[in-house]
mmCIF file of C-alpha atoms in Angstrom:
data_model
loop_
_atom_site.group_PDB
_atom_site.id
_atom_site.type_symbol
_atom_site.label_atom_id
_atom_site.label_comp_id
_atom_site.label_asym_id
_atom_site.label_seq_id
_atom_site.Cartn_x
_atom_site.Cartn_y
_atom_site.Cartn_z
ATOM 1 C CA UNK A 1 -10.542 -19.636 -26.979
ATOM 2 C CA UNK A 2 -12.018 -21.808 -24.142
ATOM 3 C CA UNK A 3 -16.038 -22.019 -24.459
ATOM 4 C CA UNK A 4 -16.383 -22.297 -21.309
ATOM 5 C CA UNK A 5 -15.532 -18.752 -20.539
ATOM 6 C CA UNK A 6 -17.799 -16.898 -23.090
ATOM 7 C CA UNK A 7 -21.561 -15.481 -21.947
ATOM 8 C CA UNK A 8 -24.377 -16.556 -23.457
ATOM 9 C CA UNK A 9 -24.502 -13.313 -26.273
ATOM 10 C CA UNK A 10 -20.818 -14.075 -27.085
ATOM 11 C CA UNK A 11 -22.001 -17.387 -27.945
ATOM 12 C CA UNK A 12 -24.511 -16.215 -30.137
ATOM 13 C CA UNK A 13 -22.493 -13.698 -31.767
ATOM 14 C CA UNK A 14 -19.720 -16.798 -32.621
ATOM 15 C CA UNK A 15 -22.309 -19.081 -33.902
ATOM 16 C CA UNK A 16 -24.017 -16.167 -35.796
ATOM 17 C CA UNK A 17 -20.911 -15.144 -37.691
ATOM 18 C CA UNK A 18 -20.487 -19.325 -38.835
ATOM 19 C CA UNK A 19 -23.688 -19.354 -40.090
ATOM 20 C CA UNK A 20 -25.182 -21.767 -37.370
ATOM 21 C CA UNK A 21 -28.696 -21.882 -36.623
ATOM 22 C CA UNK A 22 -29.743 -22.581 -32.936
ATOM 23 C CA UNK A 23 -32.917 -22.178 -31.363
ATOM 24 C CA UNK A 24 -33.644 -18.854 -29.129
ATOM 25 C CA UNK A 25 -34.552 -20.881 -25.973
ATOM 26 C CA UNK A 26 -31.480 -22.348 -26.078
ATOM 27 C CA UNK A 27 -29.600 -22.633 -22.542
ATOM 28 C CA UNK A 28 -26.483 -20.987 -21.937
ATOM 29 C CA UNK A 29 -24.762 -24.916 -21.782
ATOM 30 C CA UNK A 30 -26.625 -26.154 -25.019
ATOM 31 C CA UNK A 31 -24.898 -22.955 -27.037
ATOM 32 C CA UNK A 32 -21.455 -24.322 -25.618
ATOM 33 C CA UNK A 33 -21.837 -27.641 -26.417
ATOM 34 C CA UNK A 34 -23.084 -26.959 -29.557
ATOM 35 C CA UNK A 35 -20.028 -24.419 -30.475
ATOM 36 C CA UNK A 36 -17.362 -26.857 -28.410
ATOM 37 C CA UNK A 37 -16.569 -29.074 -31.400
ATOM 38 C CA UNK A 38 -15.996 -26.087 -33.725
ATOM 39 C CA UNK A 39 -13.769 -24.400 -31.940
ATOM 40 C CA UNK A 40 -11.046 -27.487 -32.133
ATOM 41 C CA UNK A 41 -11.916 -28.132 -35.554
ATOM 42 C CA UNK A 42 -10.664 -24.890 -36.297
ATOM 43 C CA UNK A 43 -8.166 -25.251 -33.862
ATOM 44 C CA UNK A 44 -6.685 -28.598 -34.940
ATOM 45 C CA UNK A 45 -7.127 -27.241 -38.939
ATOM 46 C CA UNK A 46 -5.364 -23.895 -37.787
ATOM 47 C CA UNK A 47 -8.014 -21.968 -39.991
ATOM 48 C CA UNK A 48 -9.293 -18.077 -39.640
ATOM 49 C CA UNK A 49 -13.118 -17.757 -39.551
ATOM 50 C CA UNK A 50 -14.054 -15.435 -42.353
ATOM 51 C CA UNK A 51 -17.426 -13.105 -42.234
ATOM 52 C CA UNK A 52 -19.565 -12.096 -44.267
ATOM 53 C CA UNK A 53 -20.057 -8.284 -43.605
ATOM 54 C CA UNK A 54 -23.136 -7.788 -44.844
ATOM 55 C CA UNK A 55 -24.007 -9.976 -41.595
ATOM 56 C CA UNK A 56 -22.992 -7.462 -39.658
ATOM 57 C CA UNK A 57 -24.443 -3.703 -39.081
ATOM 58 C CA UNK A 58 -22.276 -1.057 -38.491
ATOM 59 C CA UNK A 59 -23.925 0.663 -36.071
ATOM 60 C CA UNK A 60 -25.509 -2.132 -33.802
ATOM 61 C CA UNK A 61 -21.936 -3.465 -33.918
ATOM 62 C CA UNK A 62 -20.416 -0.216 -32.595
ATOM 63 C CA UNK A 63 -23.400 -0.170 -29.721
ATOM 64 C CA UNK A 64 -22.606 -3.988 -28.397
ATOM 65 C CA UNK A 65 -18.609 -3.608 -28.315
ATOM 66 C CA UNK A 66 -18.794 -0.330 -26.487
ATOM 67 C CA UNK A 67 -21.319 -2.257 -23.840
ATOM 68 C CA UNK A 68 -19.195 -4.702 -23.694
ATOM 69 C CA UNK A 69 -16.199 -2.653 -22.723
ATOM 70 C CA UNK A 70 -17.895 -0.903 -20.405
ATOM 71 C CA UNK A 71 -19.019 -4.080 -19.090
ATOM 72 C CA UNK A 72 -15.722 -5.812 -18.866
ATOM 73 C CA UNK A 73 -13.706 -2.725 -17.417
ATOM 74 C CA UNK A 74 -16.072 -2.309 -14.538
ATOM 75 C CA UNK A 75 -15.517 -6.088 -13.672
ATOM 76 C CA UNK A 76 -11.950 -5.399 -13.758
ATOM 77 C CA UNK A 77 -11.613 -2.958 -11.677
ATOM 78 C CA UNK A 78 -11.015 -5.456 -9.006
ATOM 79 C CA UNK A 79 -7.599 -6.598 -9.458
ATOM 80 C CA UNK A 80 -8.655 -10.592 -8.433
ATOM 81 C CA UNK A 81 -10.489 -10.808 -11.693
ATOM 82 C CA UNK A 82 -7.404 -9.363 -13.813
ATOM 83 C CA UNK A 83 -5.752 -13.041 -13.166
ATOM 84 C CA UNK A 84 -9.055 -14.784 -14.209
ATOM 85 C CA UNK A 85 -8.713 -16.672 -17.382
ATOM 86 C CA UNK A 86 -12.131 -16.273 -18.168
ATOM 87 C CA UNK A 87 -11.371 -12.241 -18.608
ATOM 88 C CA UNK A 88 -8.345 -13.010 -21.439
ATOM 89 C CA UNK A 89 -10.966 -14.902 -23.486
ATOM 90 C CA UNK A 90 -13.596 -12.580 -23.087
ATOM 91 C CA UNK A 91 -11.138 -9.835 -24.236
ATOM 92 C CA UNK A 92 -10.044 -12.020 -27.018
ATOM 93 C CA UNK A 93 -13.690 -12.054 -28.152
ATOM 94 C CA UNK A 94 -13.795 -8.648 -27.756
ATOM 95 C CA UNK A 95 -11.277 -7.911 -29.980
ATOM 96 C CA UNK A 96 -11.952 -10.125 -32.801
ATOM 97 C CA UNK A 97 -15.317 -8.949 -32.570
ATOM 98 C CA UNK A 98 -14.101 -5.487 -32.906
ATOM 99 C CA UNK A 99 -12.075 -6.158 -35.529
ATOM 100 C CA UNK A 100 -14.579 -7.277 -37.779
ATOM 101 C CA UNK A 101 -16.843 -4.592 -38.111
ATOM 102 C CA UNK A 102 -17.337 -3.279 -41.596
ATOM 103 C CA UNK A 103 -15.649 -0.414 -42.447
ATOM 104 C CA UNK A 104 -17.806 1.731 -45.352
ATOM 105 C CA UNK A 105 -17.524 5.048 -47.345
ATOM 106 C CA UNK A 106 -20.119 6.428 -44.598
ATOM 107 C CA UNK A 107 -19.062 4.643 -41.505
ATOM 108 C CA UNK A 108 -16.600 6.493 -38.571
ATOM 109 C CA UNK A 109 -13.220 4.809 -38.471
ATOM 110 C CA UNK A 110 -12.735 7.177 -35.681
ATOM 111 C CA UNK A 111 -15.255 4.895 -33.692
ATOM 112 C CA UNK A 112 -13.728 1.589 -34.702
ATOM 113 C CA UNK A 113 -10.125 3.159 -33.833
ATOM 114 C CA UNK A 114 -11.358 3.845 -30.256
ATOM 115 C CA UNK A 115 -12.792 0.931 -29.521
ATOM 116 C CA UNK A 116 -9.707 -0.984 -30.972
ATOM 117 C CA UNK A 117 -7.696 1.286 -28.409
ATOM 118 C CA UNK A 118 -9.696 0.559 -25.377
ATOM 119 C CA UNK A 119 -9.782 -3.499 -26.450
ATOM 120 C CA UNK A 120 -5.903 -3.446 -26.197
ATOM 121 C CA UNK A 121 -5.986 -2.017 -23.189
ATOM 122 C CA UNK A 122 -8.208 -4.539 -21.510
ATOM 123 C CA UNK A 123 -5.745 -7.119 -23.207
ATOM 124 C CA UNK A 124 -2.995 -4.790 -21.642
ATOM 125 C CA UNK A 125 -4.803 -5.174 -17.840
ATOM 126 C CA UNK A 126 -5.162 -9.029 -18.568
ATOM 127 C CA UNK A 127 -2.539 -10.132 -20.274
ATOM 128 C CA UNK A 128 0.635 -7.596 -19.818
ATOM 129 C CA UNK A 129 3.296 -9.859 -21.089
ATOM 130 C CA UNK A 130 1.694 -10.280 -24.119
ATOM 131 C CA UNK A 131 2.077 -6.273 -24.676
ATOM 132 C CA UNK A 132 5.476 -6.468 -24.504
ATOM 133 C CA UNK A 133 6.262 -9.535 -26.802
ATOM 134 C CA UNK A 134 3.511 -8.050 -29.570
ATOM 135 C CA UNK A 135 3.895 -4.891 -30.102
ATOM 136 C CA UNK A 136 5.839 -5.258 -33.051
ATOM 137 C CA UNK A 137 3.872 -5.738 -36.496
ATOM 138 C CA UNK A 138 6.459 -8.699 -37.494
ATOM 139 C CA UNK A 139 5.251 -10.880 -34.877
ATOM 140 C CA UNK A 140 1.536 -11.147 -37.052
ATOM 141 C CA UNK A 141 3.086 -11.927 -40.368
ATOM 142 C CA UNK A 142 4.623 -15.295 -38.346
ATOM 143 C CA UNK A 143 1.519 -15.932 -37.089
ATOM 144 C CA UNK A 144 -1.767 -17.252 -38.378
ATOM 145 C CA UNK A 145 -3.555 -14.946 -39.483
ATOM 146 C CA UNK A 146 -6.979 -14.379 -37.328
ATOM 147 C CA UNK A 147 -8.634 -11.553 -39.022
ATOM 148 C CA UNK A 148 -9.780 -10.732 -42.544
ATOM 149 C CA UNK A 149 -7.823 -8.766 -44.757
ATOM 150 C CA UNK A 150 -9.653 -5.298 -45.787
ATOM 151 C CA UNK A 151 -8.241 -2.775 -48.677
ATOM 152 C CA UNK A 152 -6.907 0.019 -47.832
ATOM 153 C CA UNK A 153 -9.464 3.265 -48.150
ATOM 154 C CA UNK A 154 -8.658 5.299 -50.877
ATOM 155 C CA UNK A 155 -6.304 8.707 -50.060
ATOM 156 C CA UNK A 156 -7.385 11.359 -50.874
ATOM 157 C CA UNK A 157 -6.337 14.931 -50.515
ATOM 158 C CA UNK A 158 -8.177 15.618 -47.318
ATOM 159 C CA UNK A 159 -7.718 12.543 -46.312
ATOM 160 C CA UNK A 160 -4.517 12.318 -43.715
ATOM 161 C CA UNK A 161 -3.139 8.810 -42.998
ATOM 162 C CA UNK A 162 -1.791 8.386 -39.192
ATOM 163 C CA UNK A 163 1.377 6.056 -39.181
ATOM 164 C CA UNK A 164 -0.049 4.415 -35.683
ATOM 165 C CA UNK A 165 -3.417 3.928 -36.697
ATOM 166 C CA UNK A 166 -2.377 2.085 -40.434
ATOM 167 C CA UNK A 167 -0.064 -0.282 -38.209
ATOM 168 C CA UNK A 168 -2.726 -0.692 -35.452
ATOM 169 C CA UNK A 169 -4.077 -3.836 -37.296
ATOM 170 C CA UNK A 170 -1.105 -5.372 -37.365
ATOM 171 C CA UNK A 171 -0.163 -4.590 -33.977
ATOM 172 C CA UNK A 172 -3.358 -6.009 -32.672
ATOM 173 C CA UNK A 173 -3.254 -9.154 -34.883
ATOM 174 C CA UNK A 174 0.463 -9.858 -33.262
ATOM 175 C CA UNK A 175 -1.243 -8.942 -29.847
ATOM 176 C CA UNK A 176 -3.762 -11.310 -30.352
ATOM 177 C CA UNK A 177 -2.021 -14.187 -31.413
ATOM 178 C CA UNK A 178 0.383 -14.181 -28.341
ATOM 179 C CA UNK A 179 -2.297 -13.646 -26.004
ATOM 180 C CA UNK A 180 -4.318 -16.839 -27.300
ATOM 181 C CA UNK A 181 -0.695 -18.797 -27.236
ATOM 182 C CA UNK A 182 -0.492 -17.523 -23.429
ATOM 183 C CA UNK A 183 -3.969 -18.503 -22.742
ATOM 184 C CA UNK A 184 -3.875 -21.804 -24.287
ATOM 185 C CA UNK A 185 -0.415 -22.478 -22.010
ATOM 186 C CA UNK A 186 -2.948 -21.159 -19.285
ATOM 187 C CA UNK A 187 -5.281 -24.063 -19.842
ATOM 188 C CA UNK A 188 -3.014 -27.081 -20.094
ATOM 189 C CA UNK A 189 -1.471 -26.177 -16.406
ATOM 190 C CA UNK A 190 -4.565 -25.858 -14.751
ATOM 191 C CA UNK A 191 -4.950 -29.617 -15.707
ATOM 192 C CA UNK A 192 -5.723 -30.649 -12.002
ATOM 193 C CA UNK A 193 -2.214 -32.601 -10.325
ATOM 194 C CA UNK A 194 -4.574 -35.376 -8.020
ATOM 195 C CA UNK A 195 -5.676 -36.730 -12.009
ATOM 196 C CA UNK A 196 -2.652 -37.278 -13.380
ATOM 197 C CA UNK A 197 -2.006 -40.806 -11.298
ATOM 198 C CA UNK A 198 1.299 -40.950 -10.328
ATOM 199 C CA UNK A 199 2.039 -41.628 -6.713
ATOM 200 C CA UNK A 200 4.730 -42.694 -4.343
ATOM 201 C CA UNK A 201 4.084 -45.020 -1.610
ATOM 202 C CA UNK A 202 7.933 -45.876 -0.310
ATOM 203 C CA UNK A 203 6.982 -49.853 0.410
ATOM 204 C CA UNK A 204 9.391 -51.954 -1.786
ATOM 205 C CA UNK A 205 6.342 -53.220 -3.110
ATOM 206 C CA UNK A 206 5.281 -49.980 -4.663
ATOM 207 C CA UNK A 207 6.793 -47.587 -7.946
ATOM 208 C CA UNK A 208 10.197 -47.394 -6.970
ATOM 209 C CA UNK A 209 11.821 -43.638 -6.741
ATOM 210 C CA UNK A 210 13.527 -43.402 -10.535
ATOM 211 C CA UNK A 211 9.989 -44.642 -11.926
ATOM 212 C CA UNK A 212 8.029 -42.240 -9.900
ATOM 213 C CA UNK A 213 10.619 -39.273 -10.850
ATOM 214 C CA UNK A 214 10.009 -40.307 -14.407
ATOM 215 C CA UNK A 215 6.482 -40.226 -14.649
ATOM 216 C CA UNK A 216 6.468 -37.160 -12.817
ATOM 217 C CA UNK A 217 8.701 -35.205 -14.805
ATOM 218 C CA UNK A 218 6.643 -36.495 -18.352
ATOM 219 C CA UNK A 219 3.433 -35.263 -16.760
ATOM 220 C CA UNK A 220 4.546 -32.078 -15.661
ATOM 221 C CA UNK A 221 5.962 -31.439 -19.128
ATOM 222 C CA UNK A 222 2.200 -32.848 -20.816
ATOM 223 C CA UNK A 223 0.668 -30.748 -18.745
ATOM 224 C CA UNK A 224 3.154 -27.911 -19.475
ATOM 225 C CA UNK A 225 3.672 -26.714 -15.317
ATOM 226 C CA UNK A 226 7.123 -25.245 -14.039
ATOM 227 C CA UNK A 227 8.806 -26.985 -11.402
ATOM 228 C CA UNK A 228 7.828 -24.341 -8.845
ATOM 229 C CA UNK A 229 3.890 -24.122 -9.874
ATOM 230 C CA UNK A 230 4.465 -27.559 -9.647
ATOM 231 C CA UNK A 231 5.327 -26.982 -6.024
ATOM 232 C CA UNK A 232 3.244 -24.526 -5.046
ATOM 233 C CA UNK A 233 -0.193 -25.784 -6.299
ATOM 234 C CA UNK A 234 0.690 -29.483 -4.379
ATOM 235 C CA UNK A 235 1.908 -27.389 -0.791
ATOM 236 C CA UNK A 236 0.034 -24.116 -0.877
ATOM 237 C CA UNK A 237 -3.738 -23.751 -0.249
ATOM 238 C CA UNK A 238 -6.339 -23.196 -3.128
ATOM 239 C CA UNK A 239 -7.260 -19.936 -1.592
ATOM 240 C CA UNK A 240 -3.532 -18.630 -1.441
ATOM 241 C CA UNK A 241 -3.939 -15.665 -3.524
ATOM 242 C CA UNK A 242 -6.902 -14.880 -1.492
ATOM 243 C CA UNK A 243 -5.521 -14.979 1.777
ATOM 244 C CA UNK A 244 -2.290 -13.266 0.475
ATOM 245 C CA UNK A 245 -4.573 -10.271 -0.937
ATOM 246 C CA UNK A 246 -5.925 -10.011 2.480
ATOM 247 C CA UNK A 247 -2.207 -10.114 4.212
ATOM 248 C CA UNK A 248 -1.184 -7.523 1.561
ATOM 249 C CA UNK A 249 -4.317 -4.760 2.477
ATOM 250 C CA UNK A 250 -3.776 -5.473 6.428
ATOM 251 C CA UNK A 251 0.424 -4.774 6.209
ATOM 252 C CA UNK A 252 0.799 -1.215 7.309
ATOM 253 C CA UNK A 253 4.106 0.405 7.570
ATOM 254 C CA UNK A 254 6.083 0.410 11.145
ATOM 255 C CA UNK A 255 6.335 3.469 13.444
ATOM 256 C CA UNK A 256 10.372 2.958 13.240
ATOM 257 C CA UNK A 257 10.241 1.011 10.332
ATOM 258 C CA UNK A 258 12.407 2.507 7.767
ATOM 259 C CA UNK A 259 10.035 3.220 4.374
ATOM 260 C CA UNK A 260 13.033 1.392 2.182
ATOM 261 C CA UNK A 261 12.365 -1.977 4.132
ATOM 262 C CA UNK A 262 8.354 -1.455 3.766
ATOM 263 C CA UNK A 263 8.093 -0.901 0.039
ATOM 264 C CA UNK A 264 10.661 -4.103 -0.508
ATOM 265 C CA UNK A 265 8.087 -6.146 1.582
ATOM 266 C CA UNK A 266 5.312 -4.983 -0.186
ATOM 267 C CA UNK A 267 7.142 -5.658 -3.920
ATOM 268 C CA UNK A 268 7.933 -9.103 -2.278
ATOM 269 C CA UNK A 269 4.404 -9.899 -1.227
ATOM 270 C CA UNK A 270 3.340 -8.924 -4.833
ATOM 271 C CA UNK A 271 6.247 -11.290 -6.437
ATOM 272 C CA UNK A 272 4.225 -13.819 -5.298
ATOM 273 C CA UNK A 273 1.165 -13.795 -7.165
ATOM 274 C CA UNK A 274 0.873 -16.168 -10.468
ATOM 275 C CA UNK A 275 0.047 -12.709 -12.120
ATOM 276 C CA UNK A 276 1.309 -10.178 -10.470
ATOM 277 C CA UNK A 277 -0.692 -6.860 -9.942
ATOM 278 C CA UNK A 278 -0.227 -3.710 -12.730
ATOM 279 C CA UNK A 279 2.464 -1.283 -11.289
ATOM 280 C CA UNK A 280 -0.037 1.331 -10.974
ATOM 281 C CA UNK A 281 -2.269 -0.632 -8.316
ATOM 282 C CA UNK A 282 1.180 -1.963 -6.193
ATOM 283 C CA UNK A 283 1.942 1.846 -5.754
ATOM 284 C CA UNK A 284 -1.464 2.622 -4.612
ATOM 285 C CA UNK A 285 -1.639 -0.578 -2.412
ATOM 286 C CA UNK A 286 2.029 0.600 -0.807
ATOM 287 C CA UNK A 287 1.004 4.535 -0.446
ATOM 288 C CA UNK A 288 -2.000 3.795 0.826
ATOM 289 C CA UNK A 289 -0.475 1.828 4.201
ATOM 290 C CA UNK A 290 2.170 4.631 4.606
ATOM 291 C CA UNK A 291 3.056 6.441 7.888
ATOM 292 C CA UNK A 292 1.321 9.743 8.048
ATOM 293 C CA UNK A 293 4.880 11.179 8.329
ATOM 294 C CA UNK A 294 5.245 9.908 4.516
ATOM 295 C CA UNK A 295 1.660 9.764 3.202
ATOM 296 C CA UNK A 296 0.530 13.404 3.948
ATOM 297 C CA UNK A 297 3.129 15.192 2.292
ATOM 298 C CA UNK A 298 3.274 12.691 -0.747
ATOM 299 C CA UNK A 299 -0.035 13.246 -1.567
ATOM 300 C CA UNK A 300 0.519 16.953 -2.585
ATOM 301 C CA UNK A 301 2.940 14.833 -5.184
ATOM 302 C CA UNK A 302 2.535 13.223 -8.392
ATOM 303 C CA UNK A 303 4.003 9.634 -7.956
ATOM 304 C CA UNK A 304 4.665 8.252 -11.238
ATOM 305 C CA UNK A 305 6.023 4.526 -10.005
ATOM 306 C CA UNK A 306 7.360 2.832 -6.281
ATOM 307 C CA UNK A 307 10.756 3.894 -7.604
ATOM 308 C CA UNK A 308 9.771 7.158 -7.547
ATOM 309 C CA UNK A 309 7.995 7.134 -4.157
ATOM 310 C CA UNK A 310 11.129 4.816 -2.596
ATOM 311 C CA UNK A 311 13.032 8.260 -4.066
ATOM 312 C CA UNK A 312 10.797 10.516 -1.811
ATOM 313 C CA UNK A 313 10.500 8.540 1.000
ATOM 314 C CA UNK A 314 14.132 8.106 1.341
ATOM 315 C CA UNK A 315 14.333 12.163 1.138
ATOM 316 C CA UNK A 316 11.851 12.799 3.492
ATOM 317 C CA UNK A 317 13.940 9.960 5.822
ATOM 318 C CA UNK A 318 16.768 12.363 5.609
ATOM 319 C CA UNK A 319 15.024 15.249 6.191
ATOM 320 C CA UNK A 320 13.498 13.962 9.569
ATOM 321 C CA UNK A 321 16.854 12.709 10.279
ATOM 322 C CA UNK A 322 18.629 16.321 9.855
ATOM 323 C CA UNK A 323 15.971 17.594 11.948
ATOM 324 C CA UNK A 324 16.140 15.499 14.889
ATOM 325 C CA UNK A 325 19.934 16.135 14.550
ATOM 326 C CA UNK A 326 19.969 20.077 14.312
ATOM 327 C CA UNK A 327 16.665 20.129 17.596
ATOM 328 C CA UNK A 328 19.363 17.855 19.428
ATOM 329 C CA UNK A 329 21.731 20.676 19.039
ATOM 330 C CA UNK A 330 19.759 23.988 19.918
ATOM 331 C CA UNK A 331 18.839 21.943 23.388
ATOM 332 C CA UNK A 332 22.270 21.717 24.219
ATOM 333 C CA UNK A 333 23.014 25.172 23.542
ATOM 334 C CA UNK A 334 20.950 26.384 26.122
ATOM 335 C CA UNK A 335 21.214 26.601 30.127
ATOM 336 C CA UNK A 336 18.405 25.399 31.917
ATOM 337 C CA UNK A 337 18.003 25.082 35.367
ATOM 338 C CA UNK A 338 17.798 21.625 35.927
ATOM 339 C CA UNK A 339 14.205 20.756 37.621
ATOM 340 C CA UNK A 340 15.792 18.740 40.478
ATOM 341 C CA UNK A 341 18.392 21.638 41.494
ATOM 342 C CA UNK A 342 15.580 24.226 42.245
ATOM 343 C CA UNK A 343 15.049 23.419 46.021
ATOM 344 C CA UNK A 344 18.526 22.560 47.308
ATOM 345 C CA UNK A 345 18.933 24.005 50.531
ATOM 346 C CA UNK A 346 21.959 26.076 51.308
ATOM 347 C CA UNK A 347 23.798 26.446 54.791
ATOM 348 C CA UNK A 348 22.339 29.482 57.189
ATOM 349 C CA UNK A 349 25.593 31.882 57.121
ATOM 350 C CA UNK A 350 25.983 31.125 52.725
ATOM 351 C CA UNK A 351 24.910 35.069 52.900
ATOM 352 C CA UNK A 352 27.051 36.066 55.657
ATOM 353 C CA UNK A 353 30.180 33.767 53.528
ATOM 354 C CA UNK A 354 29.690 35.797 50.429
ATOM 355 C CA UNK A 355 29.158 39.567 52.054
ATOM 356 C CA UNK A 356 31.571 41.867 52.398
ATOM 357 C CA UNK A 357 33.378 41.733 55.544
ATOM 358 C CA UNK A 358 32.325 45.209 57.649
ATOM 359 C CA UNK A 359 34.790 46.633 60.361
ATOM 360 C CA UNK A 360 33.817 45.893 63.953
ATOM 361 C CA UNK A 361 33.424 48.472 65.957
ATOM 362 C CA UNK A 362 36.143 49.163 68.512
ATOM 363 C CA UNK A 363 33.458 49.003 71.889
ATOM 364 C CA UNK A 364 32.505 45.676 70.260
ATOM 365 C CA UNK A 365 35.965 44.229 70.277
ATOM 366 C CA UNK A 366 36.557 41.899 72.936
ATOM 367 C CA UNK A 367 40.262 41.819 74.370
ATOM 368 C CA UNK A 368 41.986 38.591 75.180
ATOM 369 C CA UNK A 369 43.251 38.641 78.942
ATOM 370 C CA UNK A 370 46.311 36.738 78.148
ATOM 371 C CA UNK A 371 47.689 39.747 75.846
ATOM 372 C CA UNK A 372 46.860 42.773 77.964
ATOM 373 C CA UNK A 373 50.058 43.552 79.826
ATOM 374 C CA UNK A 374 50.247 44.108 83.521
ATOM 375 C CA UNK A 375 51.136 47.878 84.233
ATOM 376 C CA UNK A 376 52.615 48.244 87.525
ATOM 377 C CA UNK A 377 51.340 50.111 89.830
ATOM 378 C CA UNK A 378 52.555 53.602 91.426
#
C-alpha cells in the first residue's frame, strides 16, 4: 500500500496494530514518514502483519469500518474519484482492517459478513478487473497470505454453515492480493516520463536514433508503461480525462441521428478513459442525452445494460419508421382539393356548354334568305 494515500486515523490504526508508539500531536506527514520504512520492510521481506486481538474491540471496530464505508462510498459516488489510486489503497485498508476484527462466542458474524460484503464492493467500484481475476479461492492459496488464519467456529446443531460465506475469506484474500499487484503496477507507471532522461536532439553530435530507441524501450519497461500510455501521457494534456468527462456530459443525441450511431459514440468516448466508467453509470450517462422520442418511453422500462437499451432503441426506430410509412399512405388515399385549384376561373358560357340543349321556338327561328325559294307569282 502507498502511505501516501492513507488519512491520518488509517495511519494510526497501522501503527497501532505494529505496536508503534507515536505521539498524539503528531502531524499527518510525521505518521507517514514514520510508517514509510515499514511498509517496504515488509514489502521487500514479503511478510503478513499479525495482530494481536485482544488489541482490538469488537464493537469500536464494527463502529469505525462502517464510518468508513459510509465515508468512502459517498466520495465515490463521483465517478472521477473511482480512477483515483488513492481510493484502491484506502479500500485495501479497509478491508484488511475488516478482516481482522475478532470474531468471539458473543460477537455478530452477521455484522462482520456485511461489512466484508460492502468492502468488496468498494474494491468492485475501484478496482473491477481485479473482481474478475479473484474470485476464485485458488488464486489466495498462490498468494501470500495477508490475513491471519482463525479456526473455524464450532457446528453445532442450530448452527447452519452458508457455502458463500465459509469461502468469503478466501475469496477476499485472492481479491486482495490482485488488487495490491494492480495497484503496485499503478505506481511504477505514474513514474513521471520528463525524469527518466532520455532525449533526442537529431544533431550528429547528439544520442544517435538506435541509442535513443534503446534507452527508451528499457525505461518504459522499468517503469512498467504500455507503448500507448506511453503515447498518450507524452501528446495528450494532463487534464484529458477532465476535459473528456466534460465532452462526454455535453454530447446529446442528433435530431436525425440514428440512436445505433449515438450509443457507439458514447461507448467510444468511454473506451478512452485509463479506467473506464462501471457499465451501470455509461448507461445512465447515454440515456440521459437521449432524444425525447427515445428517453420518454424508455423510462417506463427497466434497462438492465446499453445492449439492452441499443435493443429498444432500435425497436422504437422501426416503429417510427412503420409509422411514417403507413401516415404516407392514408394521405395518398384521399382526394383533396388542391389549395391552388380553388379559384380558377372558368369561361362565361361553361354553364350554357354543359346544359341541356332546349328547342328554339319556331317565331325565334331566323330563316336564311338564300334557302327560301322564290314562288312565282299569279
Amino acid at each position: 500500500m502507498d502511505v501516501k494515500c492513507l488519512l491520518s486515523d488509517e495511519l494510526e490504526y497501522e501503527l497501532k496494530i505494529r505496536g508503534m508508539e507515536y505521539a498524539s500531536g503528531m502531524t499527518v506527514a510525521q505518521k507517514r514518514k514514520l510508517l514509510g520504512p515499514i511498509f517496504k520492510k515488509e514489502k521487500y521481506l514479503n511478510v503478513s502483519v499479525r495482530v494481536d486481538s485482544s488489541m482490538l474491540e469488537f464493537q469500536s471496530e464494527i463502529d469505525a469500518c462502517k464510518a468508513k464505508i459510509t465515508s468512502i462510498e459517498t466520495e465515490l459516488a463521483d465517478p472521477i474519484n473511482q480512477s483515483h489510486p488513492k481510493y484502491l489503497t484506502r479500500a485495501l485498508h479497509l478491508a484488511r482492517r475488516i478482516d481482522r476484527i475478532p470474531v468471539g462466542e458473543d460477537n455478530d458474524e452477521t455484522a462482520i459478513n456485511d461489512l466484508k460484503t460492502a468492502a468488496s464492493n468498494i474494491l468492485a467500484l475501484v478496482d473491477p478487473v481485479s473482481l474478475s481475476d479473484a474470485g476464485e479461492p485458488c488464486d489466495a492459496a498462490q498468494s501470500t497470505p495477508i490475513v491471519l488464519p482463525r479456526p473455524e467456529p464450532p457446528i453445532t446443531p442450530g448452527h447452519h454453515v452458508n457455502e458463500t460465506e465459509a469461502g468469503f475469506a478466501d475469496r477476499l484474500a485472492g481479491l486482495l492480493d490482485a488488487s495490491l499487484q494492480r495497484l503496485e503496477d499503478s505506481r511504477h507507471s505514474h513514474v513521471p516520463i520528463r525524469k527518466w532522461g532520455v532525449s533526442f536532439s537529431g544533431t550528429p553530435d547528439g544520442t544517435s536514433v538506435v541509442t535513443f530507441l534503446r534507452h527508451l524501450e528499457e525505461k518504459k519497461r522499468a517503469s512498467n508503461i504500455s507503448e500507448s500510455r506511453l503515447i498518450r501521457t507524452c501528446f495528450l494534456p494532463g487534464n484529458y480525462e477532465l476535459m473528456l468527462w466534460d465532452e462526454i456530459r455535453a454530447r446529446k443525441q442528433g435530431v436525425n441521428e440514428a440512436p445505433l450511431f449515438y450509443i457507439a459514440t458514447m461507448k467510444e468516448l468511454f473506451s478512452r478513459f485509463t479506467r473506464p466508467p462501471s457499465p451501470h453509470e455509461q448507461l445512465m450517462l447515454i440515456m440521459a442525452n437521449l432524444q425525447p422520442f427515445y428517453a420518454t418511453p424508455l423510462s417506463l422500462i427497466n434497462v438492465d445494460s446499453v445492449d439492452h437499451l441499443n435493443t429498444l432503441c432500435l425497436k422504437l426506430e422501426n416503429t417510427r419508421t412503420n409509422n411514417s410509412r403507413v401516415a404516407s399512405g392514408s394521405k395518398l388515399s384521399v382526394l383533396e382539393v388542391s389549395p391552388s385549384r380553388e379559384n380558377i376561373s372558368l369561361p362565361s358560357d361553361y354553364d350554357n356548354f354543359f346544359s341541356p340543349k332546349k328547342p328554339v321556338p319556331q317565331h325565334q327561328k331566323v330563316l336564311n334568305p338564300e334557302t327560301i325559294q322564290q314562288f312565282p307569282g299569279p
